[in-house]
CSV table of N, CA and C in Angstrom, one decimal:
chain,number,residue,atom,x,y,z
A,20,UNK,N,-23.0,7.2,3.7
A,20,UNK,CA,-22.8,6.7,2.7
A,20,UNK,C,-21.2,6.1,3.4
A,21,UNK,N,-20.4,6.4,4.1
A,21,UNK,CA,-19.1,6.1,4.5
A,21,UNK,C,-19.6,4.8,5.4
A,22,UNK,N,-20.6,4.9,6.2
A,22,UNK,CA,-20.9,3.5,7.1
A,22,UNK,C,-21.3,2.5,5.8
A,23,UNK,N,-22.3,2.6,4.9
A,23,UNK,CA,-22.7,2.0,4.3
A,23,UNK,C,-21.0,1.1,3.4
A,24,UNK,N,-20.3,1.9,2.9
A,24,UNK,CA,-19.1,1.4,2.7
A,24,UNK,C,-18.3,0.6,3.5
A,25,UNK,N,-18.2,1.1,4.8
A,25,UNK,CA,-17.8,0.1,5.7
A,25,UNK,C,-18.2,-1.1,6.0
A,26,UNK,N,-19.8,-1.3,6.2
A,26,UNK,CA,-20.3,-2.6,5.9
A,26,UNK,C,-20.2,-3.1,5.0
A,27,UNK,N,-20.3,-2.8,3.6
A,27,UNK,CA,-19.6,-3.5,2.7
A,27,UNK,C,-18.4,-4.0,3.2
A,28,UNK,N,-17.2,-3.5,3.0
A,28,UNK,CA,-15.9,-4.0,3.5
A,28,UNK,C,-16.0,-5.2,4.8
A,29,UNK,N,-16.8,-4.7,5.8
A,29,UNK,CA,-17.1,-5.9,6.5
A,29,UNK,C,-17.6,-7.4,6.3
A,30,UNK,N,-18.5,-7.1,5.4
A,30,UNK,CA,-19.2,-8.1,4.9
A,30,UNK,C,-17.9,-8.9,3.6
A,31,UNK,N,-17.3,-8.2,3.1
A,31,UNK,CA,-16.8,-8.8,1.9
A,31,UNK,C,-15.5,-9.5,2.7
A,32,UNK,N,-15.1,-9.0,4.0
A,32,UNK,CA,-14.0,-9.5,4.8
A,32,UNK,C,-14.3,-10.8,5.4
A,33,UNK,N,-15.7,-10.7,5.8
A,33,UNK,CA,-16.1,-11.7,6.8
A,33,UNK,C,-16.3,-12.9,5.4
A,34,UNK,N,-16.7,-13.2,4.5
A,34,UNK,CA,-17.1,-14.2,3.5
A,34,UNK,C,-15.6,-14.5,2.6
A,35,UNK,N,-14.9,-14.0,2.6
A,35,UNK,CA,-13.2,-13.9,2.0
A,35,UNK,C,-12.7,-15.7,2.4
A,36,UNK,N,-12.5,-16.2,1.5
A,36,UNK,CA,-11.7,-17.3,1.6
A,36,UNK,C,-10.5,-17.5,2.9
A,37,UNK,N,-9.7,-18.0,3.1
A,37,UNK,CA,-8.3,-18.0,3.9
A,37,UNK,C,-7.5,-17.6,3.0
A,38,UNK,N,-7.5,-18.3,1.1
A,38,UNK,CA,-6.6,-17.9,0.6
A,38,UNK,C,-6.3,-15.9,0.0
A,39,UNK,N,-7.7,-15.9,0.1
A,39,UNK,CA,-8.0,-14.0,-0.5
A,39,UNK,C,-7.6,-13.4,0.9
A,40,UNK,N,-7.7,-14.3,2.3
A,40,UNK,CA,-7.4,-13.2,3.3
A,40,UNK,C,-5.6,-13.1,3.4
A,41,UNK,N,-5.0,-14.3,2.7
A,41,UNK,CA,-3.5,-14.7,3.2
A,41,UNK,C,-3.1,-13.5,2.1
A,42,UNK,N,-3.6,-13.5,0.8
A,42,UNK,CA,-3.0,-12.5,-0.1
A,42,UNK,C,-3.5,-11.1,0.1
A,43,UNK,N,-4.7,-10.8,1.2
A,43,UNK,CA,-4.7,-9.4,1.4
A,43,UNK,C,-3.5,-8.5,2.1
A,44,UNK,N,-2.5,-9.3,2.8
A,44,UNK,CA,-1.4,-8.5,3.3
A,44,UNK,C,-0.2,-7.8,2.1
A,45,UNK,N,-0.1,-8.9,1.0
A,45,UNK,CA,0.8,-8.5,0.5
A,45,UNK,C,0.5,-7.5,-0.5
A,46,UNK,N,-1.0,-7.6,-0.9
A,46,UNK,CA,-1.7,-6.8,-1.9
A,46,UNK,C,-1.7,-5.0,-0.9
A,47,UNK,N,-2.2,-5.0,0.3
A,47,UNK,CA,-1.7,-3.8,1.0
A,47,UNK,C,-0.5,-3.3,1.2
A,48,UNK,N,0.6,-4.1,1.4
A,48,UNK,CA,2.1,-3.7,1.7
A,48,UNK,C,2.3,-2.9,0.0
A,49,UNK,N,2.0,-3.8,-1.3
A,49,UNK,CA,1.9,-3.2,-2.4
A,49,UNK,C,1.1,-2.1,-2.6
A,50,UNK,N,0.1,-1.9,-2.2
A,50,UNK,CA,-0.7,-0.4,-2.3
A,50,UNK,C,-0.2,0.9,-1.2
A,51,UNK,N,0.3,0.6,-0.5
A,51,UNK,CA,1.4,1.5,0.5
A,51,UNK,C,2.6,1.9,-0.1
A,52,UNK,N,3.2,0.6,-0.9
A,52,UNK,CA,4.5,1.2,-1.4
A,52,UNK,C,4.0,2.1,-2.7
A,53,UNK,N,3.1,1.8,-3.3
A,53,UNK,CA,3.2,2.8,-4.2
A,53,UNK,C,2.5,4.3,-3.9
A,54,UNK,N,1.9,4.0,-2.7
A,54,UNK,CA,1.4,5.7,-2.2
A,54,UNK,C,2.8,6.3,-1.7
A,55,UNK,N,3.4,5.5,-0.8
A,55,UNK,CA,4.8,6.2,-0.7
A,55,UNK,C,5.5,6.5,-2.1
A,56,UNK,N,5.8,5.9,-2.9
A,56,UNK,CA,6.5,6.4,-3.7
A,56,UNK,C,5.9,7.7,-4.8
A,57,UNK,N,4.5,7.7,-4.7
A,57,UNK,CA,3.9,8.6,-5.0
A,57,UNK,C,4.5,10.3,-4.4
A,58,UNK,N,4.6,10.0,-3.2
A,58,UNK,CA,4.7,11.3,-2.2
A,58,UNK,C,6.4,11.2,-2.6
A,59,UNK,N,7.2,10.3,-2.5
A,59,UNK,CA,8.7,10.6,-2.9
A,59,UNK,C,8.9,11.4,-4.1
A,60,UNK,N,8.0,10.8,-5.0
A,60,UNK,CA,8.1,11.7,-6.6
A,60,UNK,C,7.8,13.0,-5.9
A,61,UNK,N,7.0,13.3,-5.1
A,61,UNK,CA,6.2,14.8,-5.2
A,61,UNK,C,7.7,15.5,-4.5
A,62,UNK,N,8.2,14.9,-3.4
A,62,UNK,CA,9.3,15.4,-2.6
A,62,UNK,C,10.7,15.5,-3.3
A,63,UNK,N,10.9,14.4,-4.4
A,63,UNK,CA,12.0,14.5,-5.1
A,63,UNK,C,11.7,14.8,-6.5
A,64,UNK,N,11.2,15.5,-7.0
A,64,UNK,CA,11.0,15.2,-8.7
A,64,UNK,C,11.9,14.9,-9.5
A,65,UNK,N,13.4,15.1,-9.3
A,65,UNK,CA,14.1,15.0,-10.1
A,65,UNK,C,14.8,13.8,-9.8
A,66,UNK,N,14.3,13.0,-8.9
A,66,UNK,CA,14.4,11.3,-8.6
A,66,UNK,C,14.7,10.6,-9.7
A,67,UNK,N,15.4,9.6,-10.1
A,67,UNK,CA,15.0,8.0,-11.0
A,67,UNK,C,14.5,7.1,-10.4
A,68,UNK,N,13.9,6.3,-10.7
A,68,UNK,CA,13.4,5.2,-10.3
A,68,UNK,C,14.2,4.7,-9.1
A,69,UNK,N,15.5,4.5,-9.6
A,69,UNK,CA,16.5,3.8,-9.1
A,69,UNK,C,16.4,4.3,-7.5
A,70,UNK,N,16.3,5.8,-7.6
A,70,UNK,CA,16.5,6.5,-6.2
A,70,UNK,C,15.6,6.9,-5.8
A,71,UNK,N,14.2,6.2,-6.2
A,71,UNK,CA,12.9,6.6,-5.3
A,71,UNK,C,13.1,4.9,-4.8
A,72,UNK,N,13.1,4.1,-5.3
A,72,UNK,CA,13.4,3.1,-4.7
A,72,UNK,C,14.3,2.6,-3.5
A,73,UNK,N,15.9,3.3,-3.6
A,73,UNK,CA,16.3,3.3,-2.7
A,73,UNK,C,15.4,4.1,-1.3
A,74,UNK,N,15.0,5.5,-1.8
A,74,UNK,CA,14.5,6.0,-0.7
A,74,UNK,C,13.2,5.3,0.1
A,75,UNK,N,12.6,4.6,-0.6
A,75,UNK,CA,11.2,3.8,-0.3
A,75,UNK,C,11.9,3.3,1.0
A,76,UNK,N,13.0,2.1,0.2
A,76,UNK,CA,13.5,1.0,1.3
A,76,UNK,C,14.1,1.7,2.5
A,77,UNK,N,15.1,3.0,2.5
A,77,UNK,CA,15.5,3.5,3.6
A,77,UNK,C,14.2,4.0,4.6
A,78,UNK,N,13.2,4.5,3.9
A,78,UNK,CA,11.9,4.7,4.8
A,78,UNK,C,11.5,3.6,5.3
A,79,UNK,N,11.2,2.3,4.9
A,79,UNK,CA,10.8,1.3,5.4
A,79,UNK,C,11.5,0.3,6.4
A,80,UNK,N,12.9,0.1,6.0
A,80,UNK,CA,13.9,-0.8,6.9
A,80,UNK,C,15.1,0.5,7.7
A,81,UNK,N,14.8,1.7,7.5
A,81,UNK,CA,16.0,2.5,7.8
A,81,UNK,C,17.2,2.8,7.4
A,82,UNK,N,18.4,3.3,7.3
A,82,UNK,CA,19.4,3.4,6.8
A,82,UNK,C,20.1,2.5,7.1
């Protein structure tokens, strides 16, 4: 099943337009940021949204 999913991803990537491929980078970054925020919320359950964003940007760009 995993191989079938991977083949489907490859097929979609091959047929994607240049515009779709260019938009994939920002989409993947946004998805990664959401996952990181979720992890931050687990580690810092009392953090408000501004604190979560600060921690996220520190992780991305350093302090």
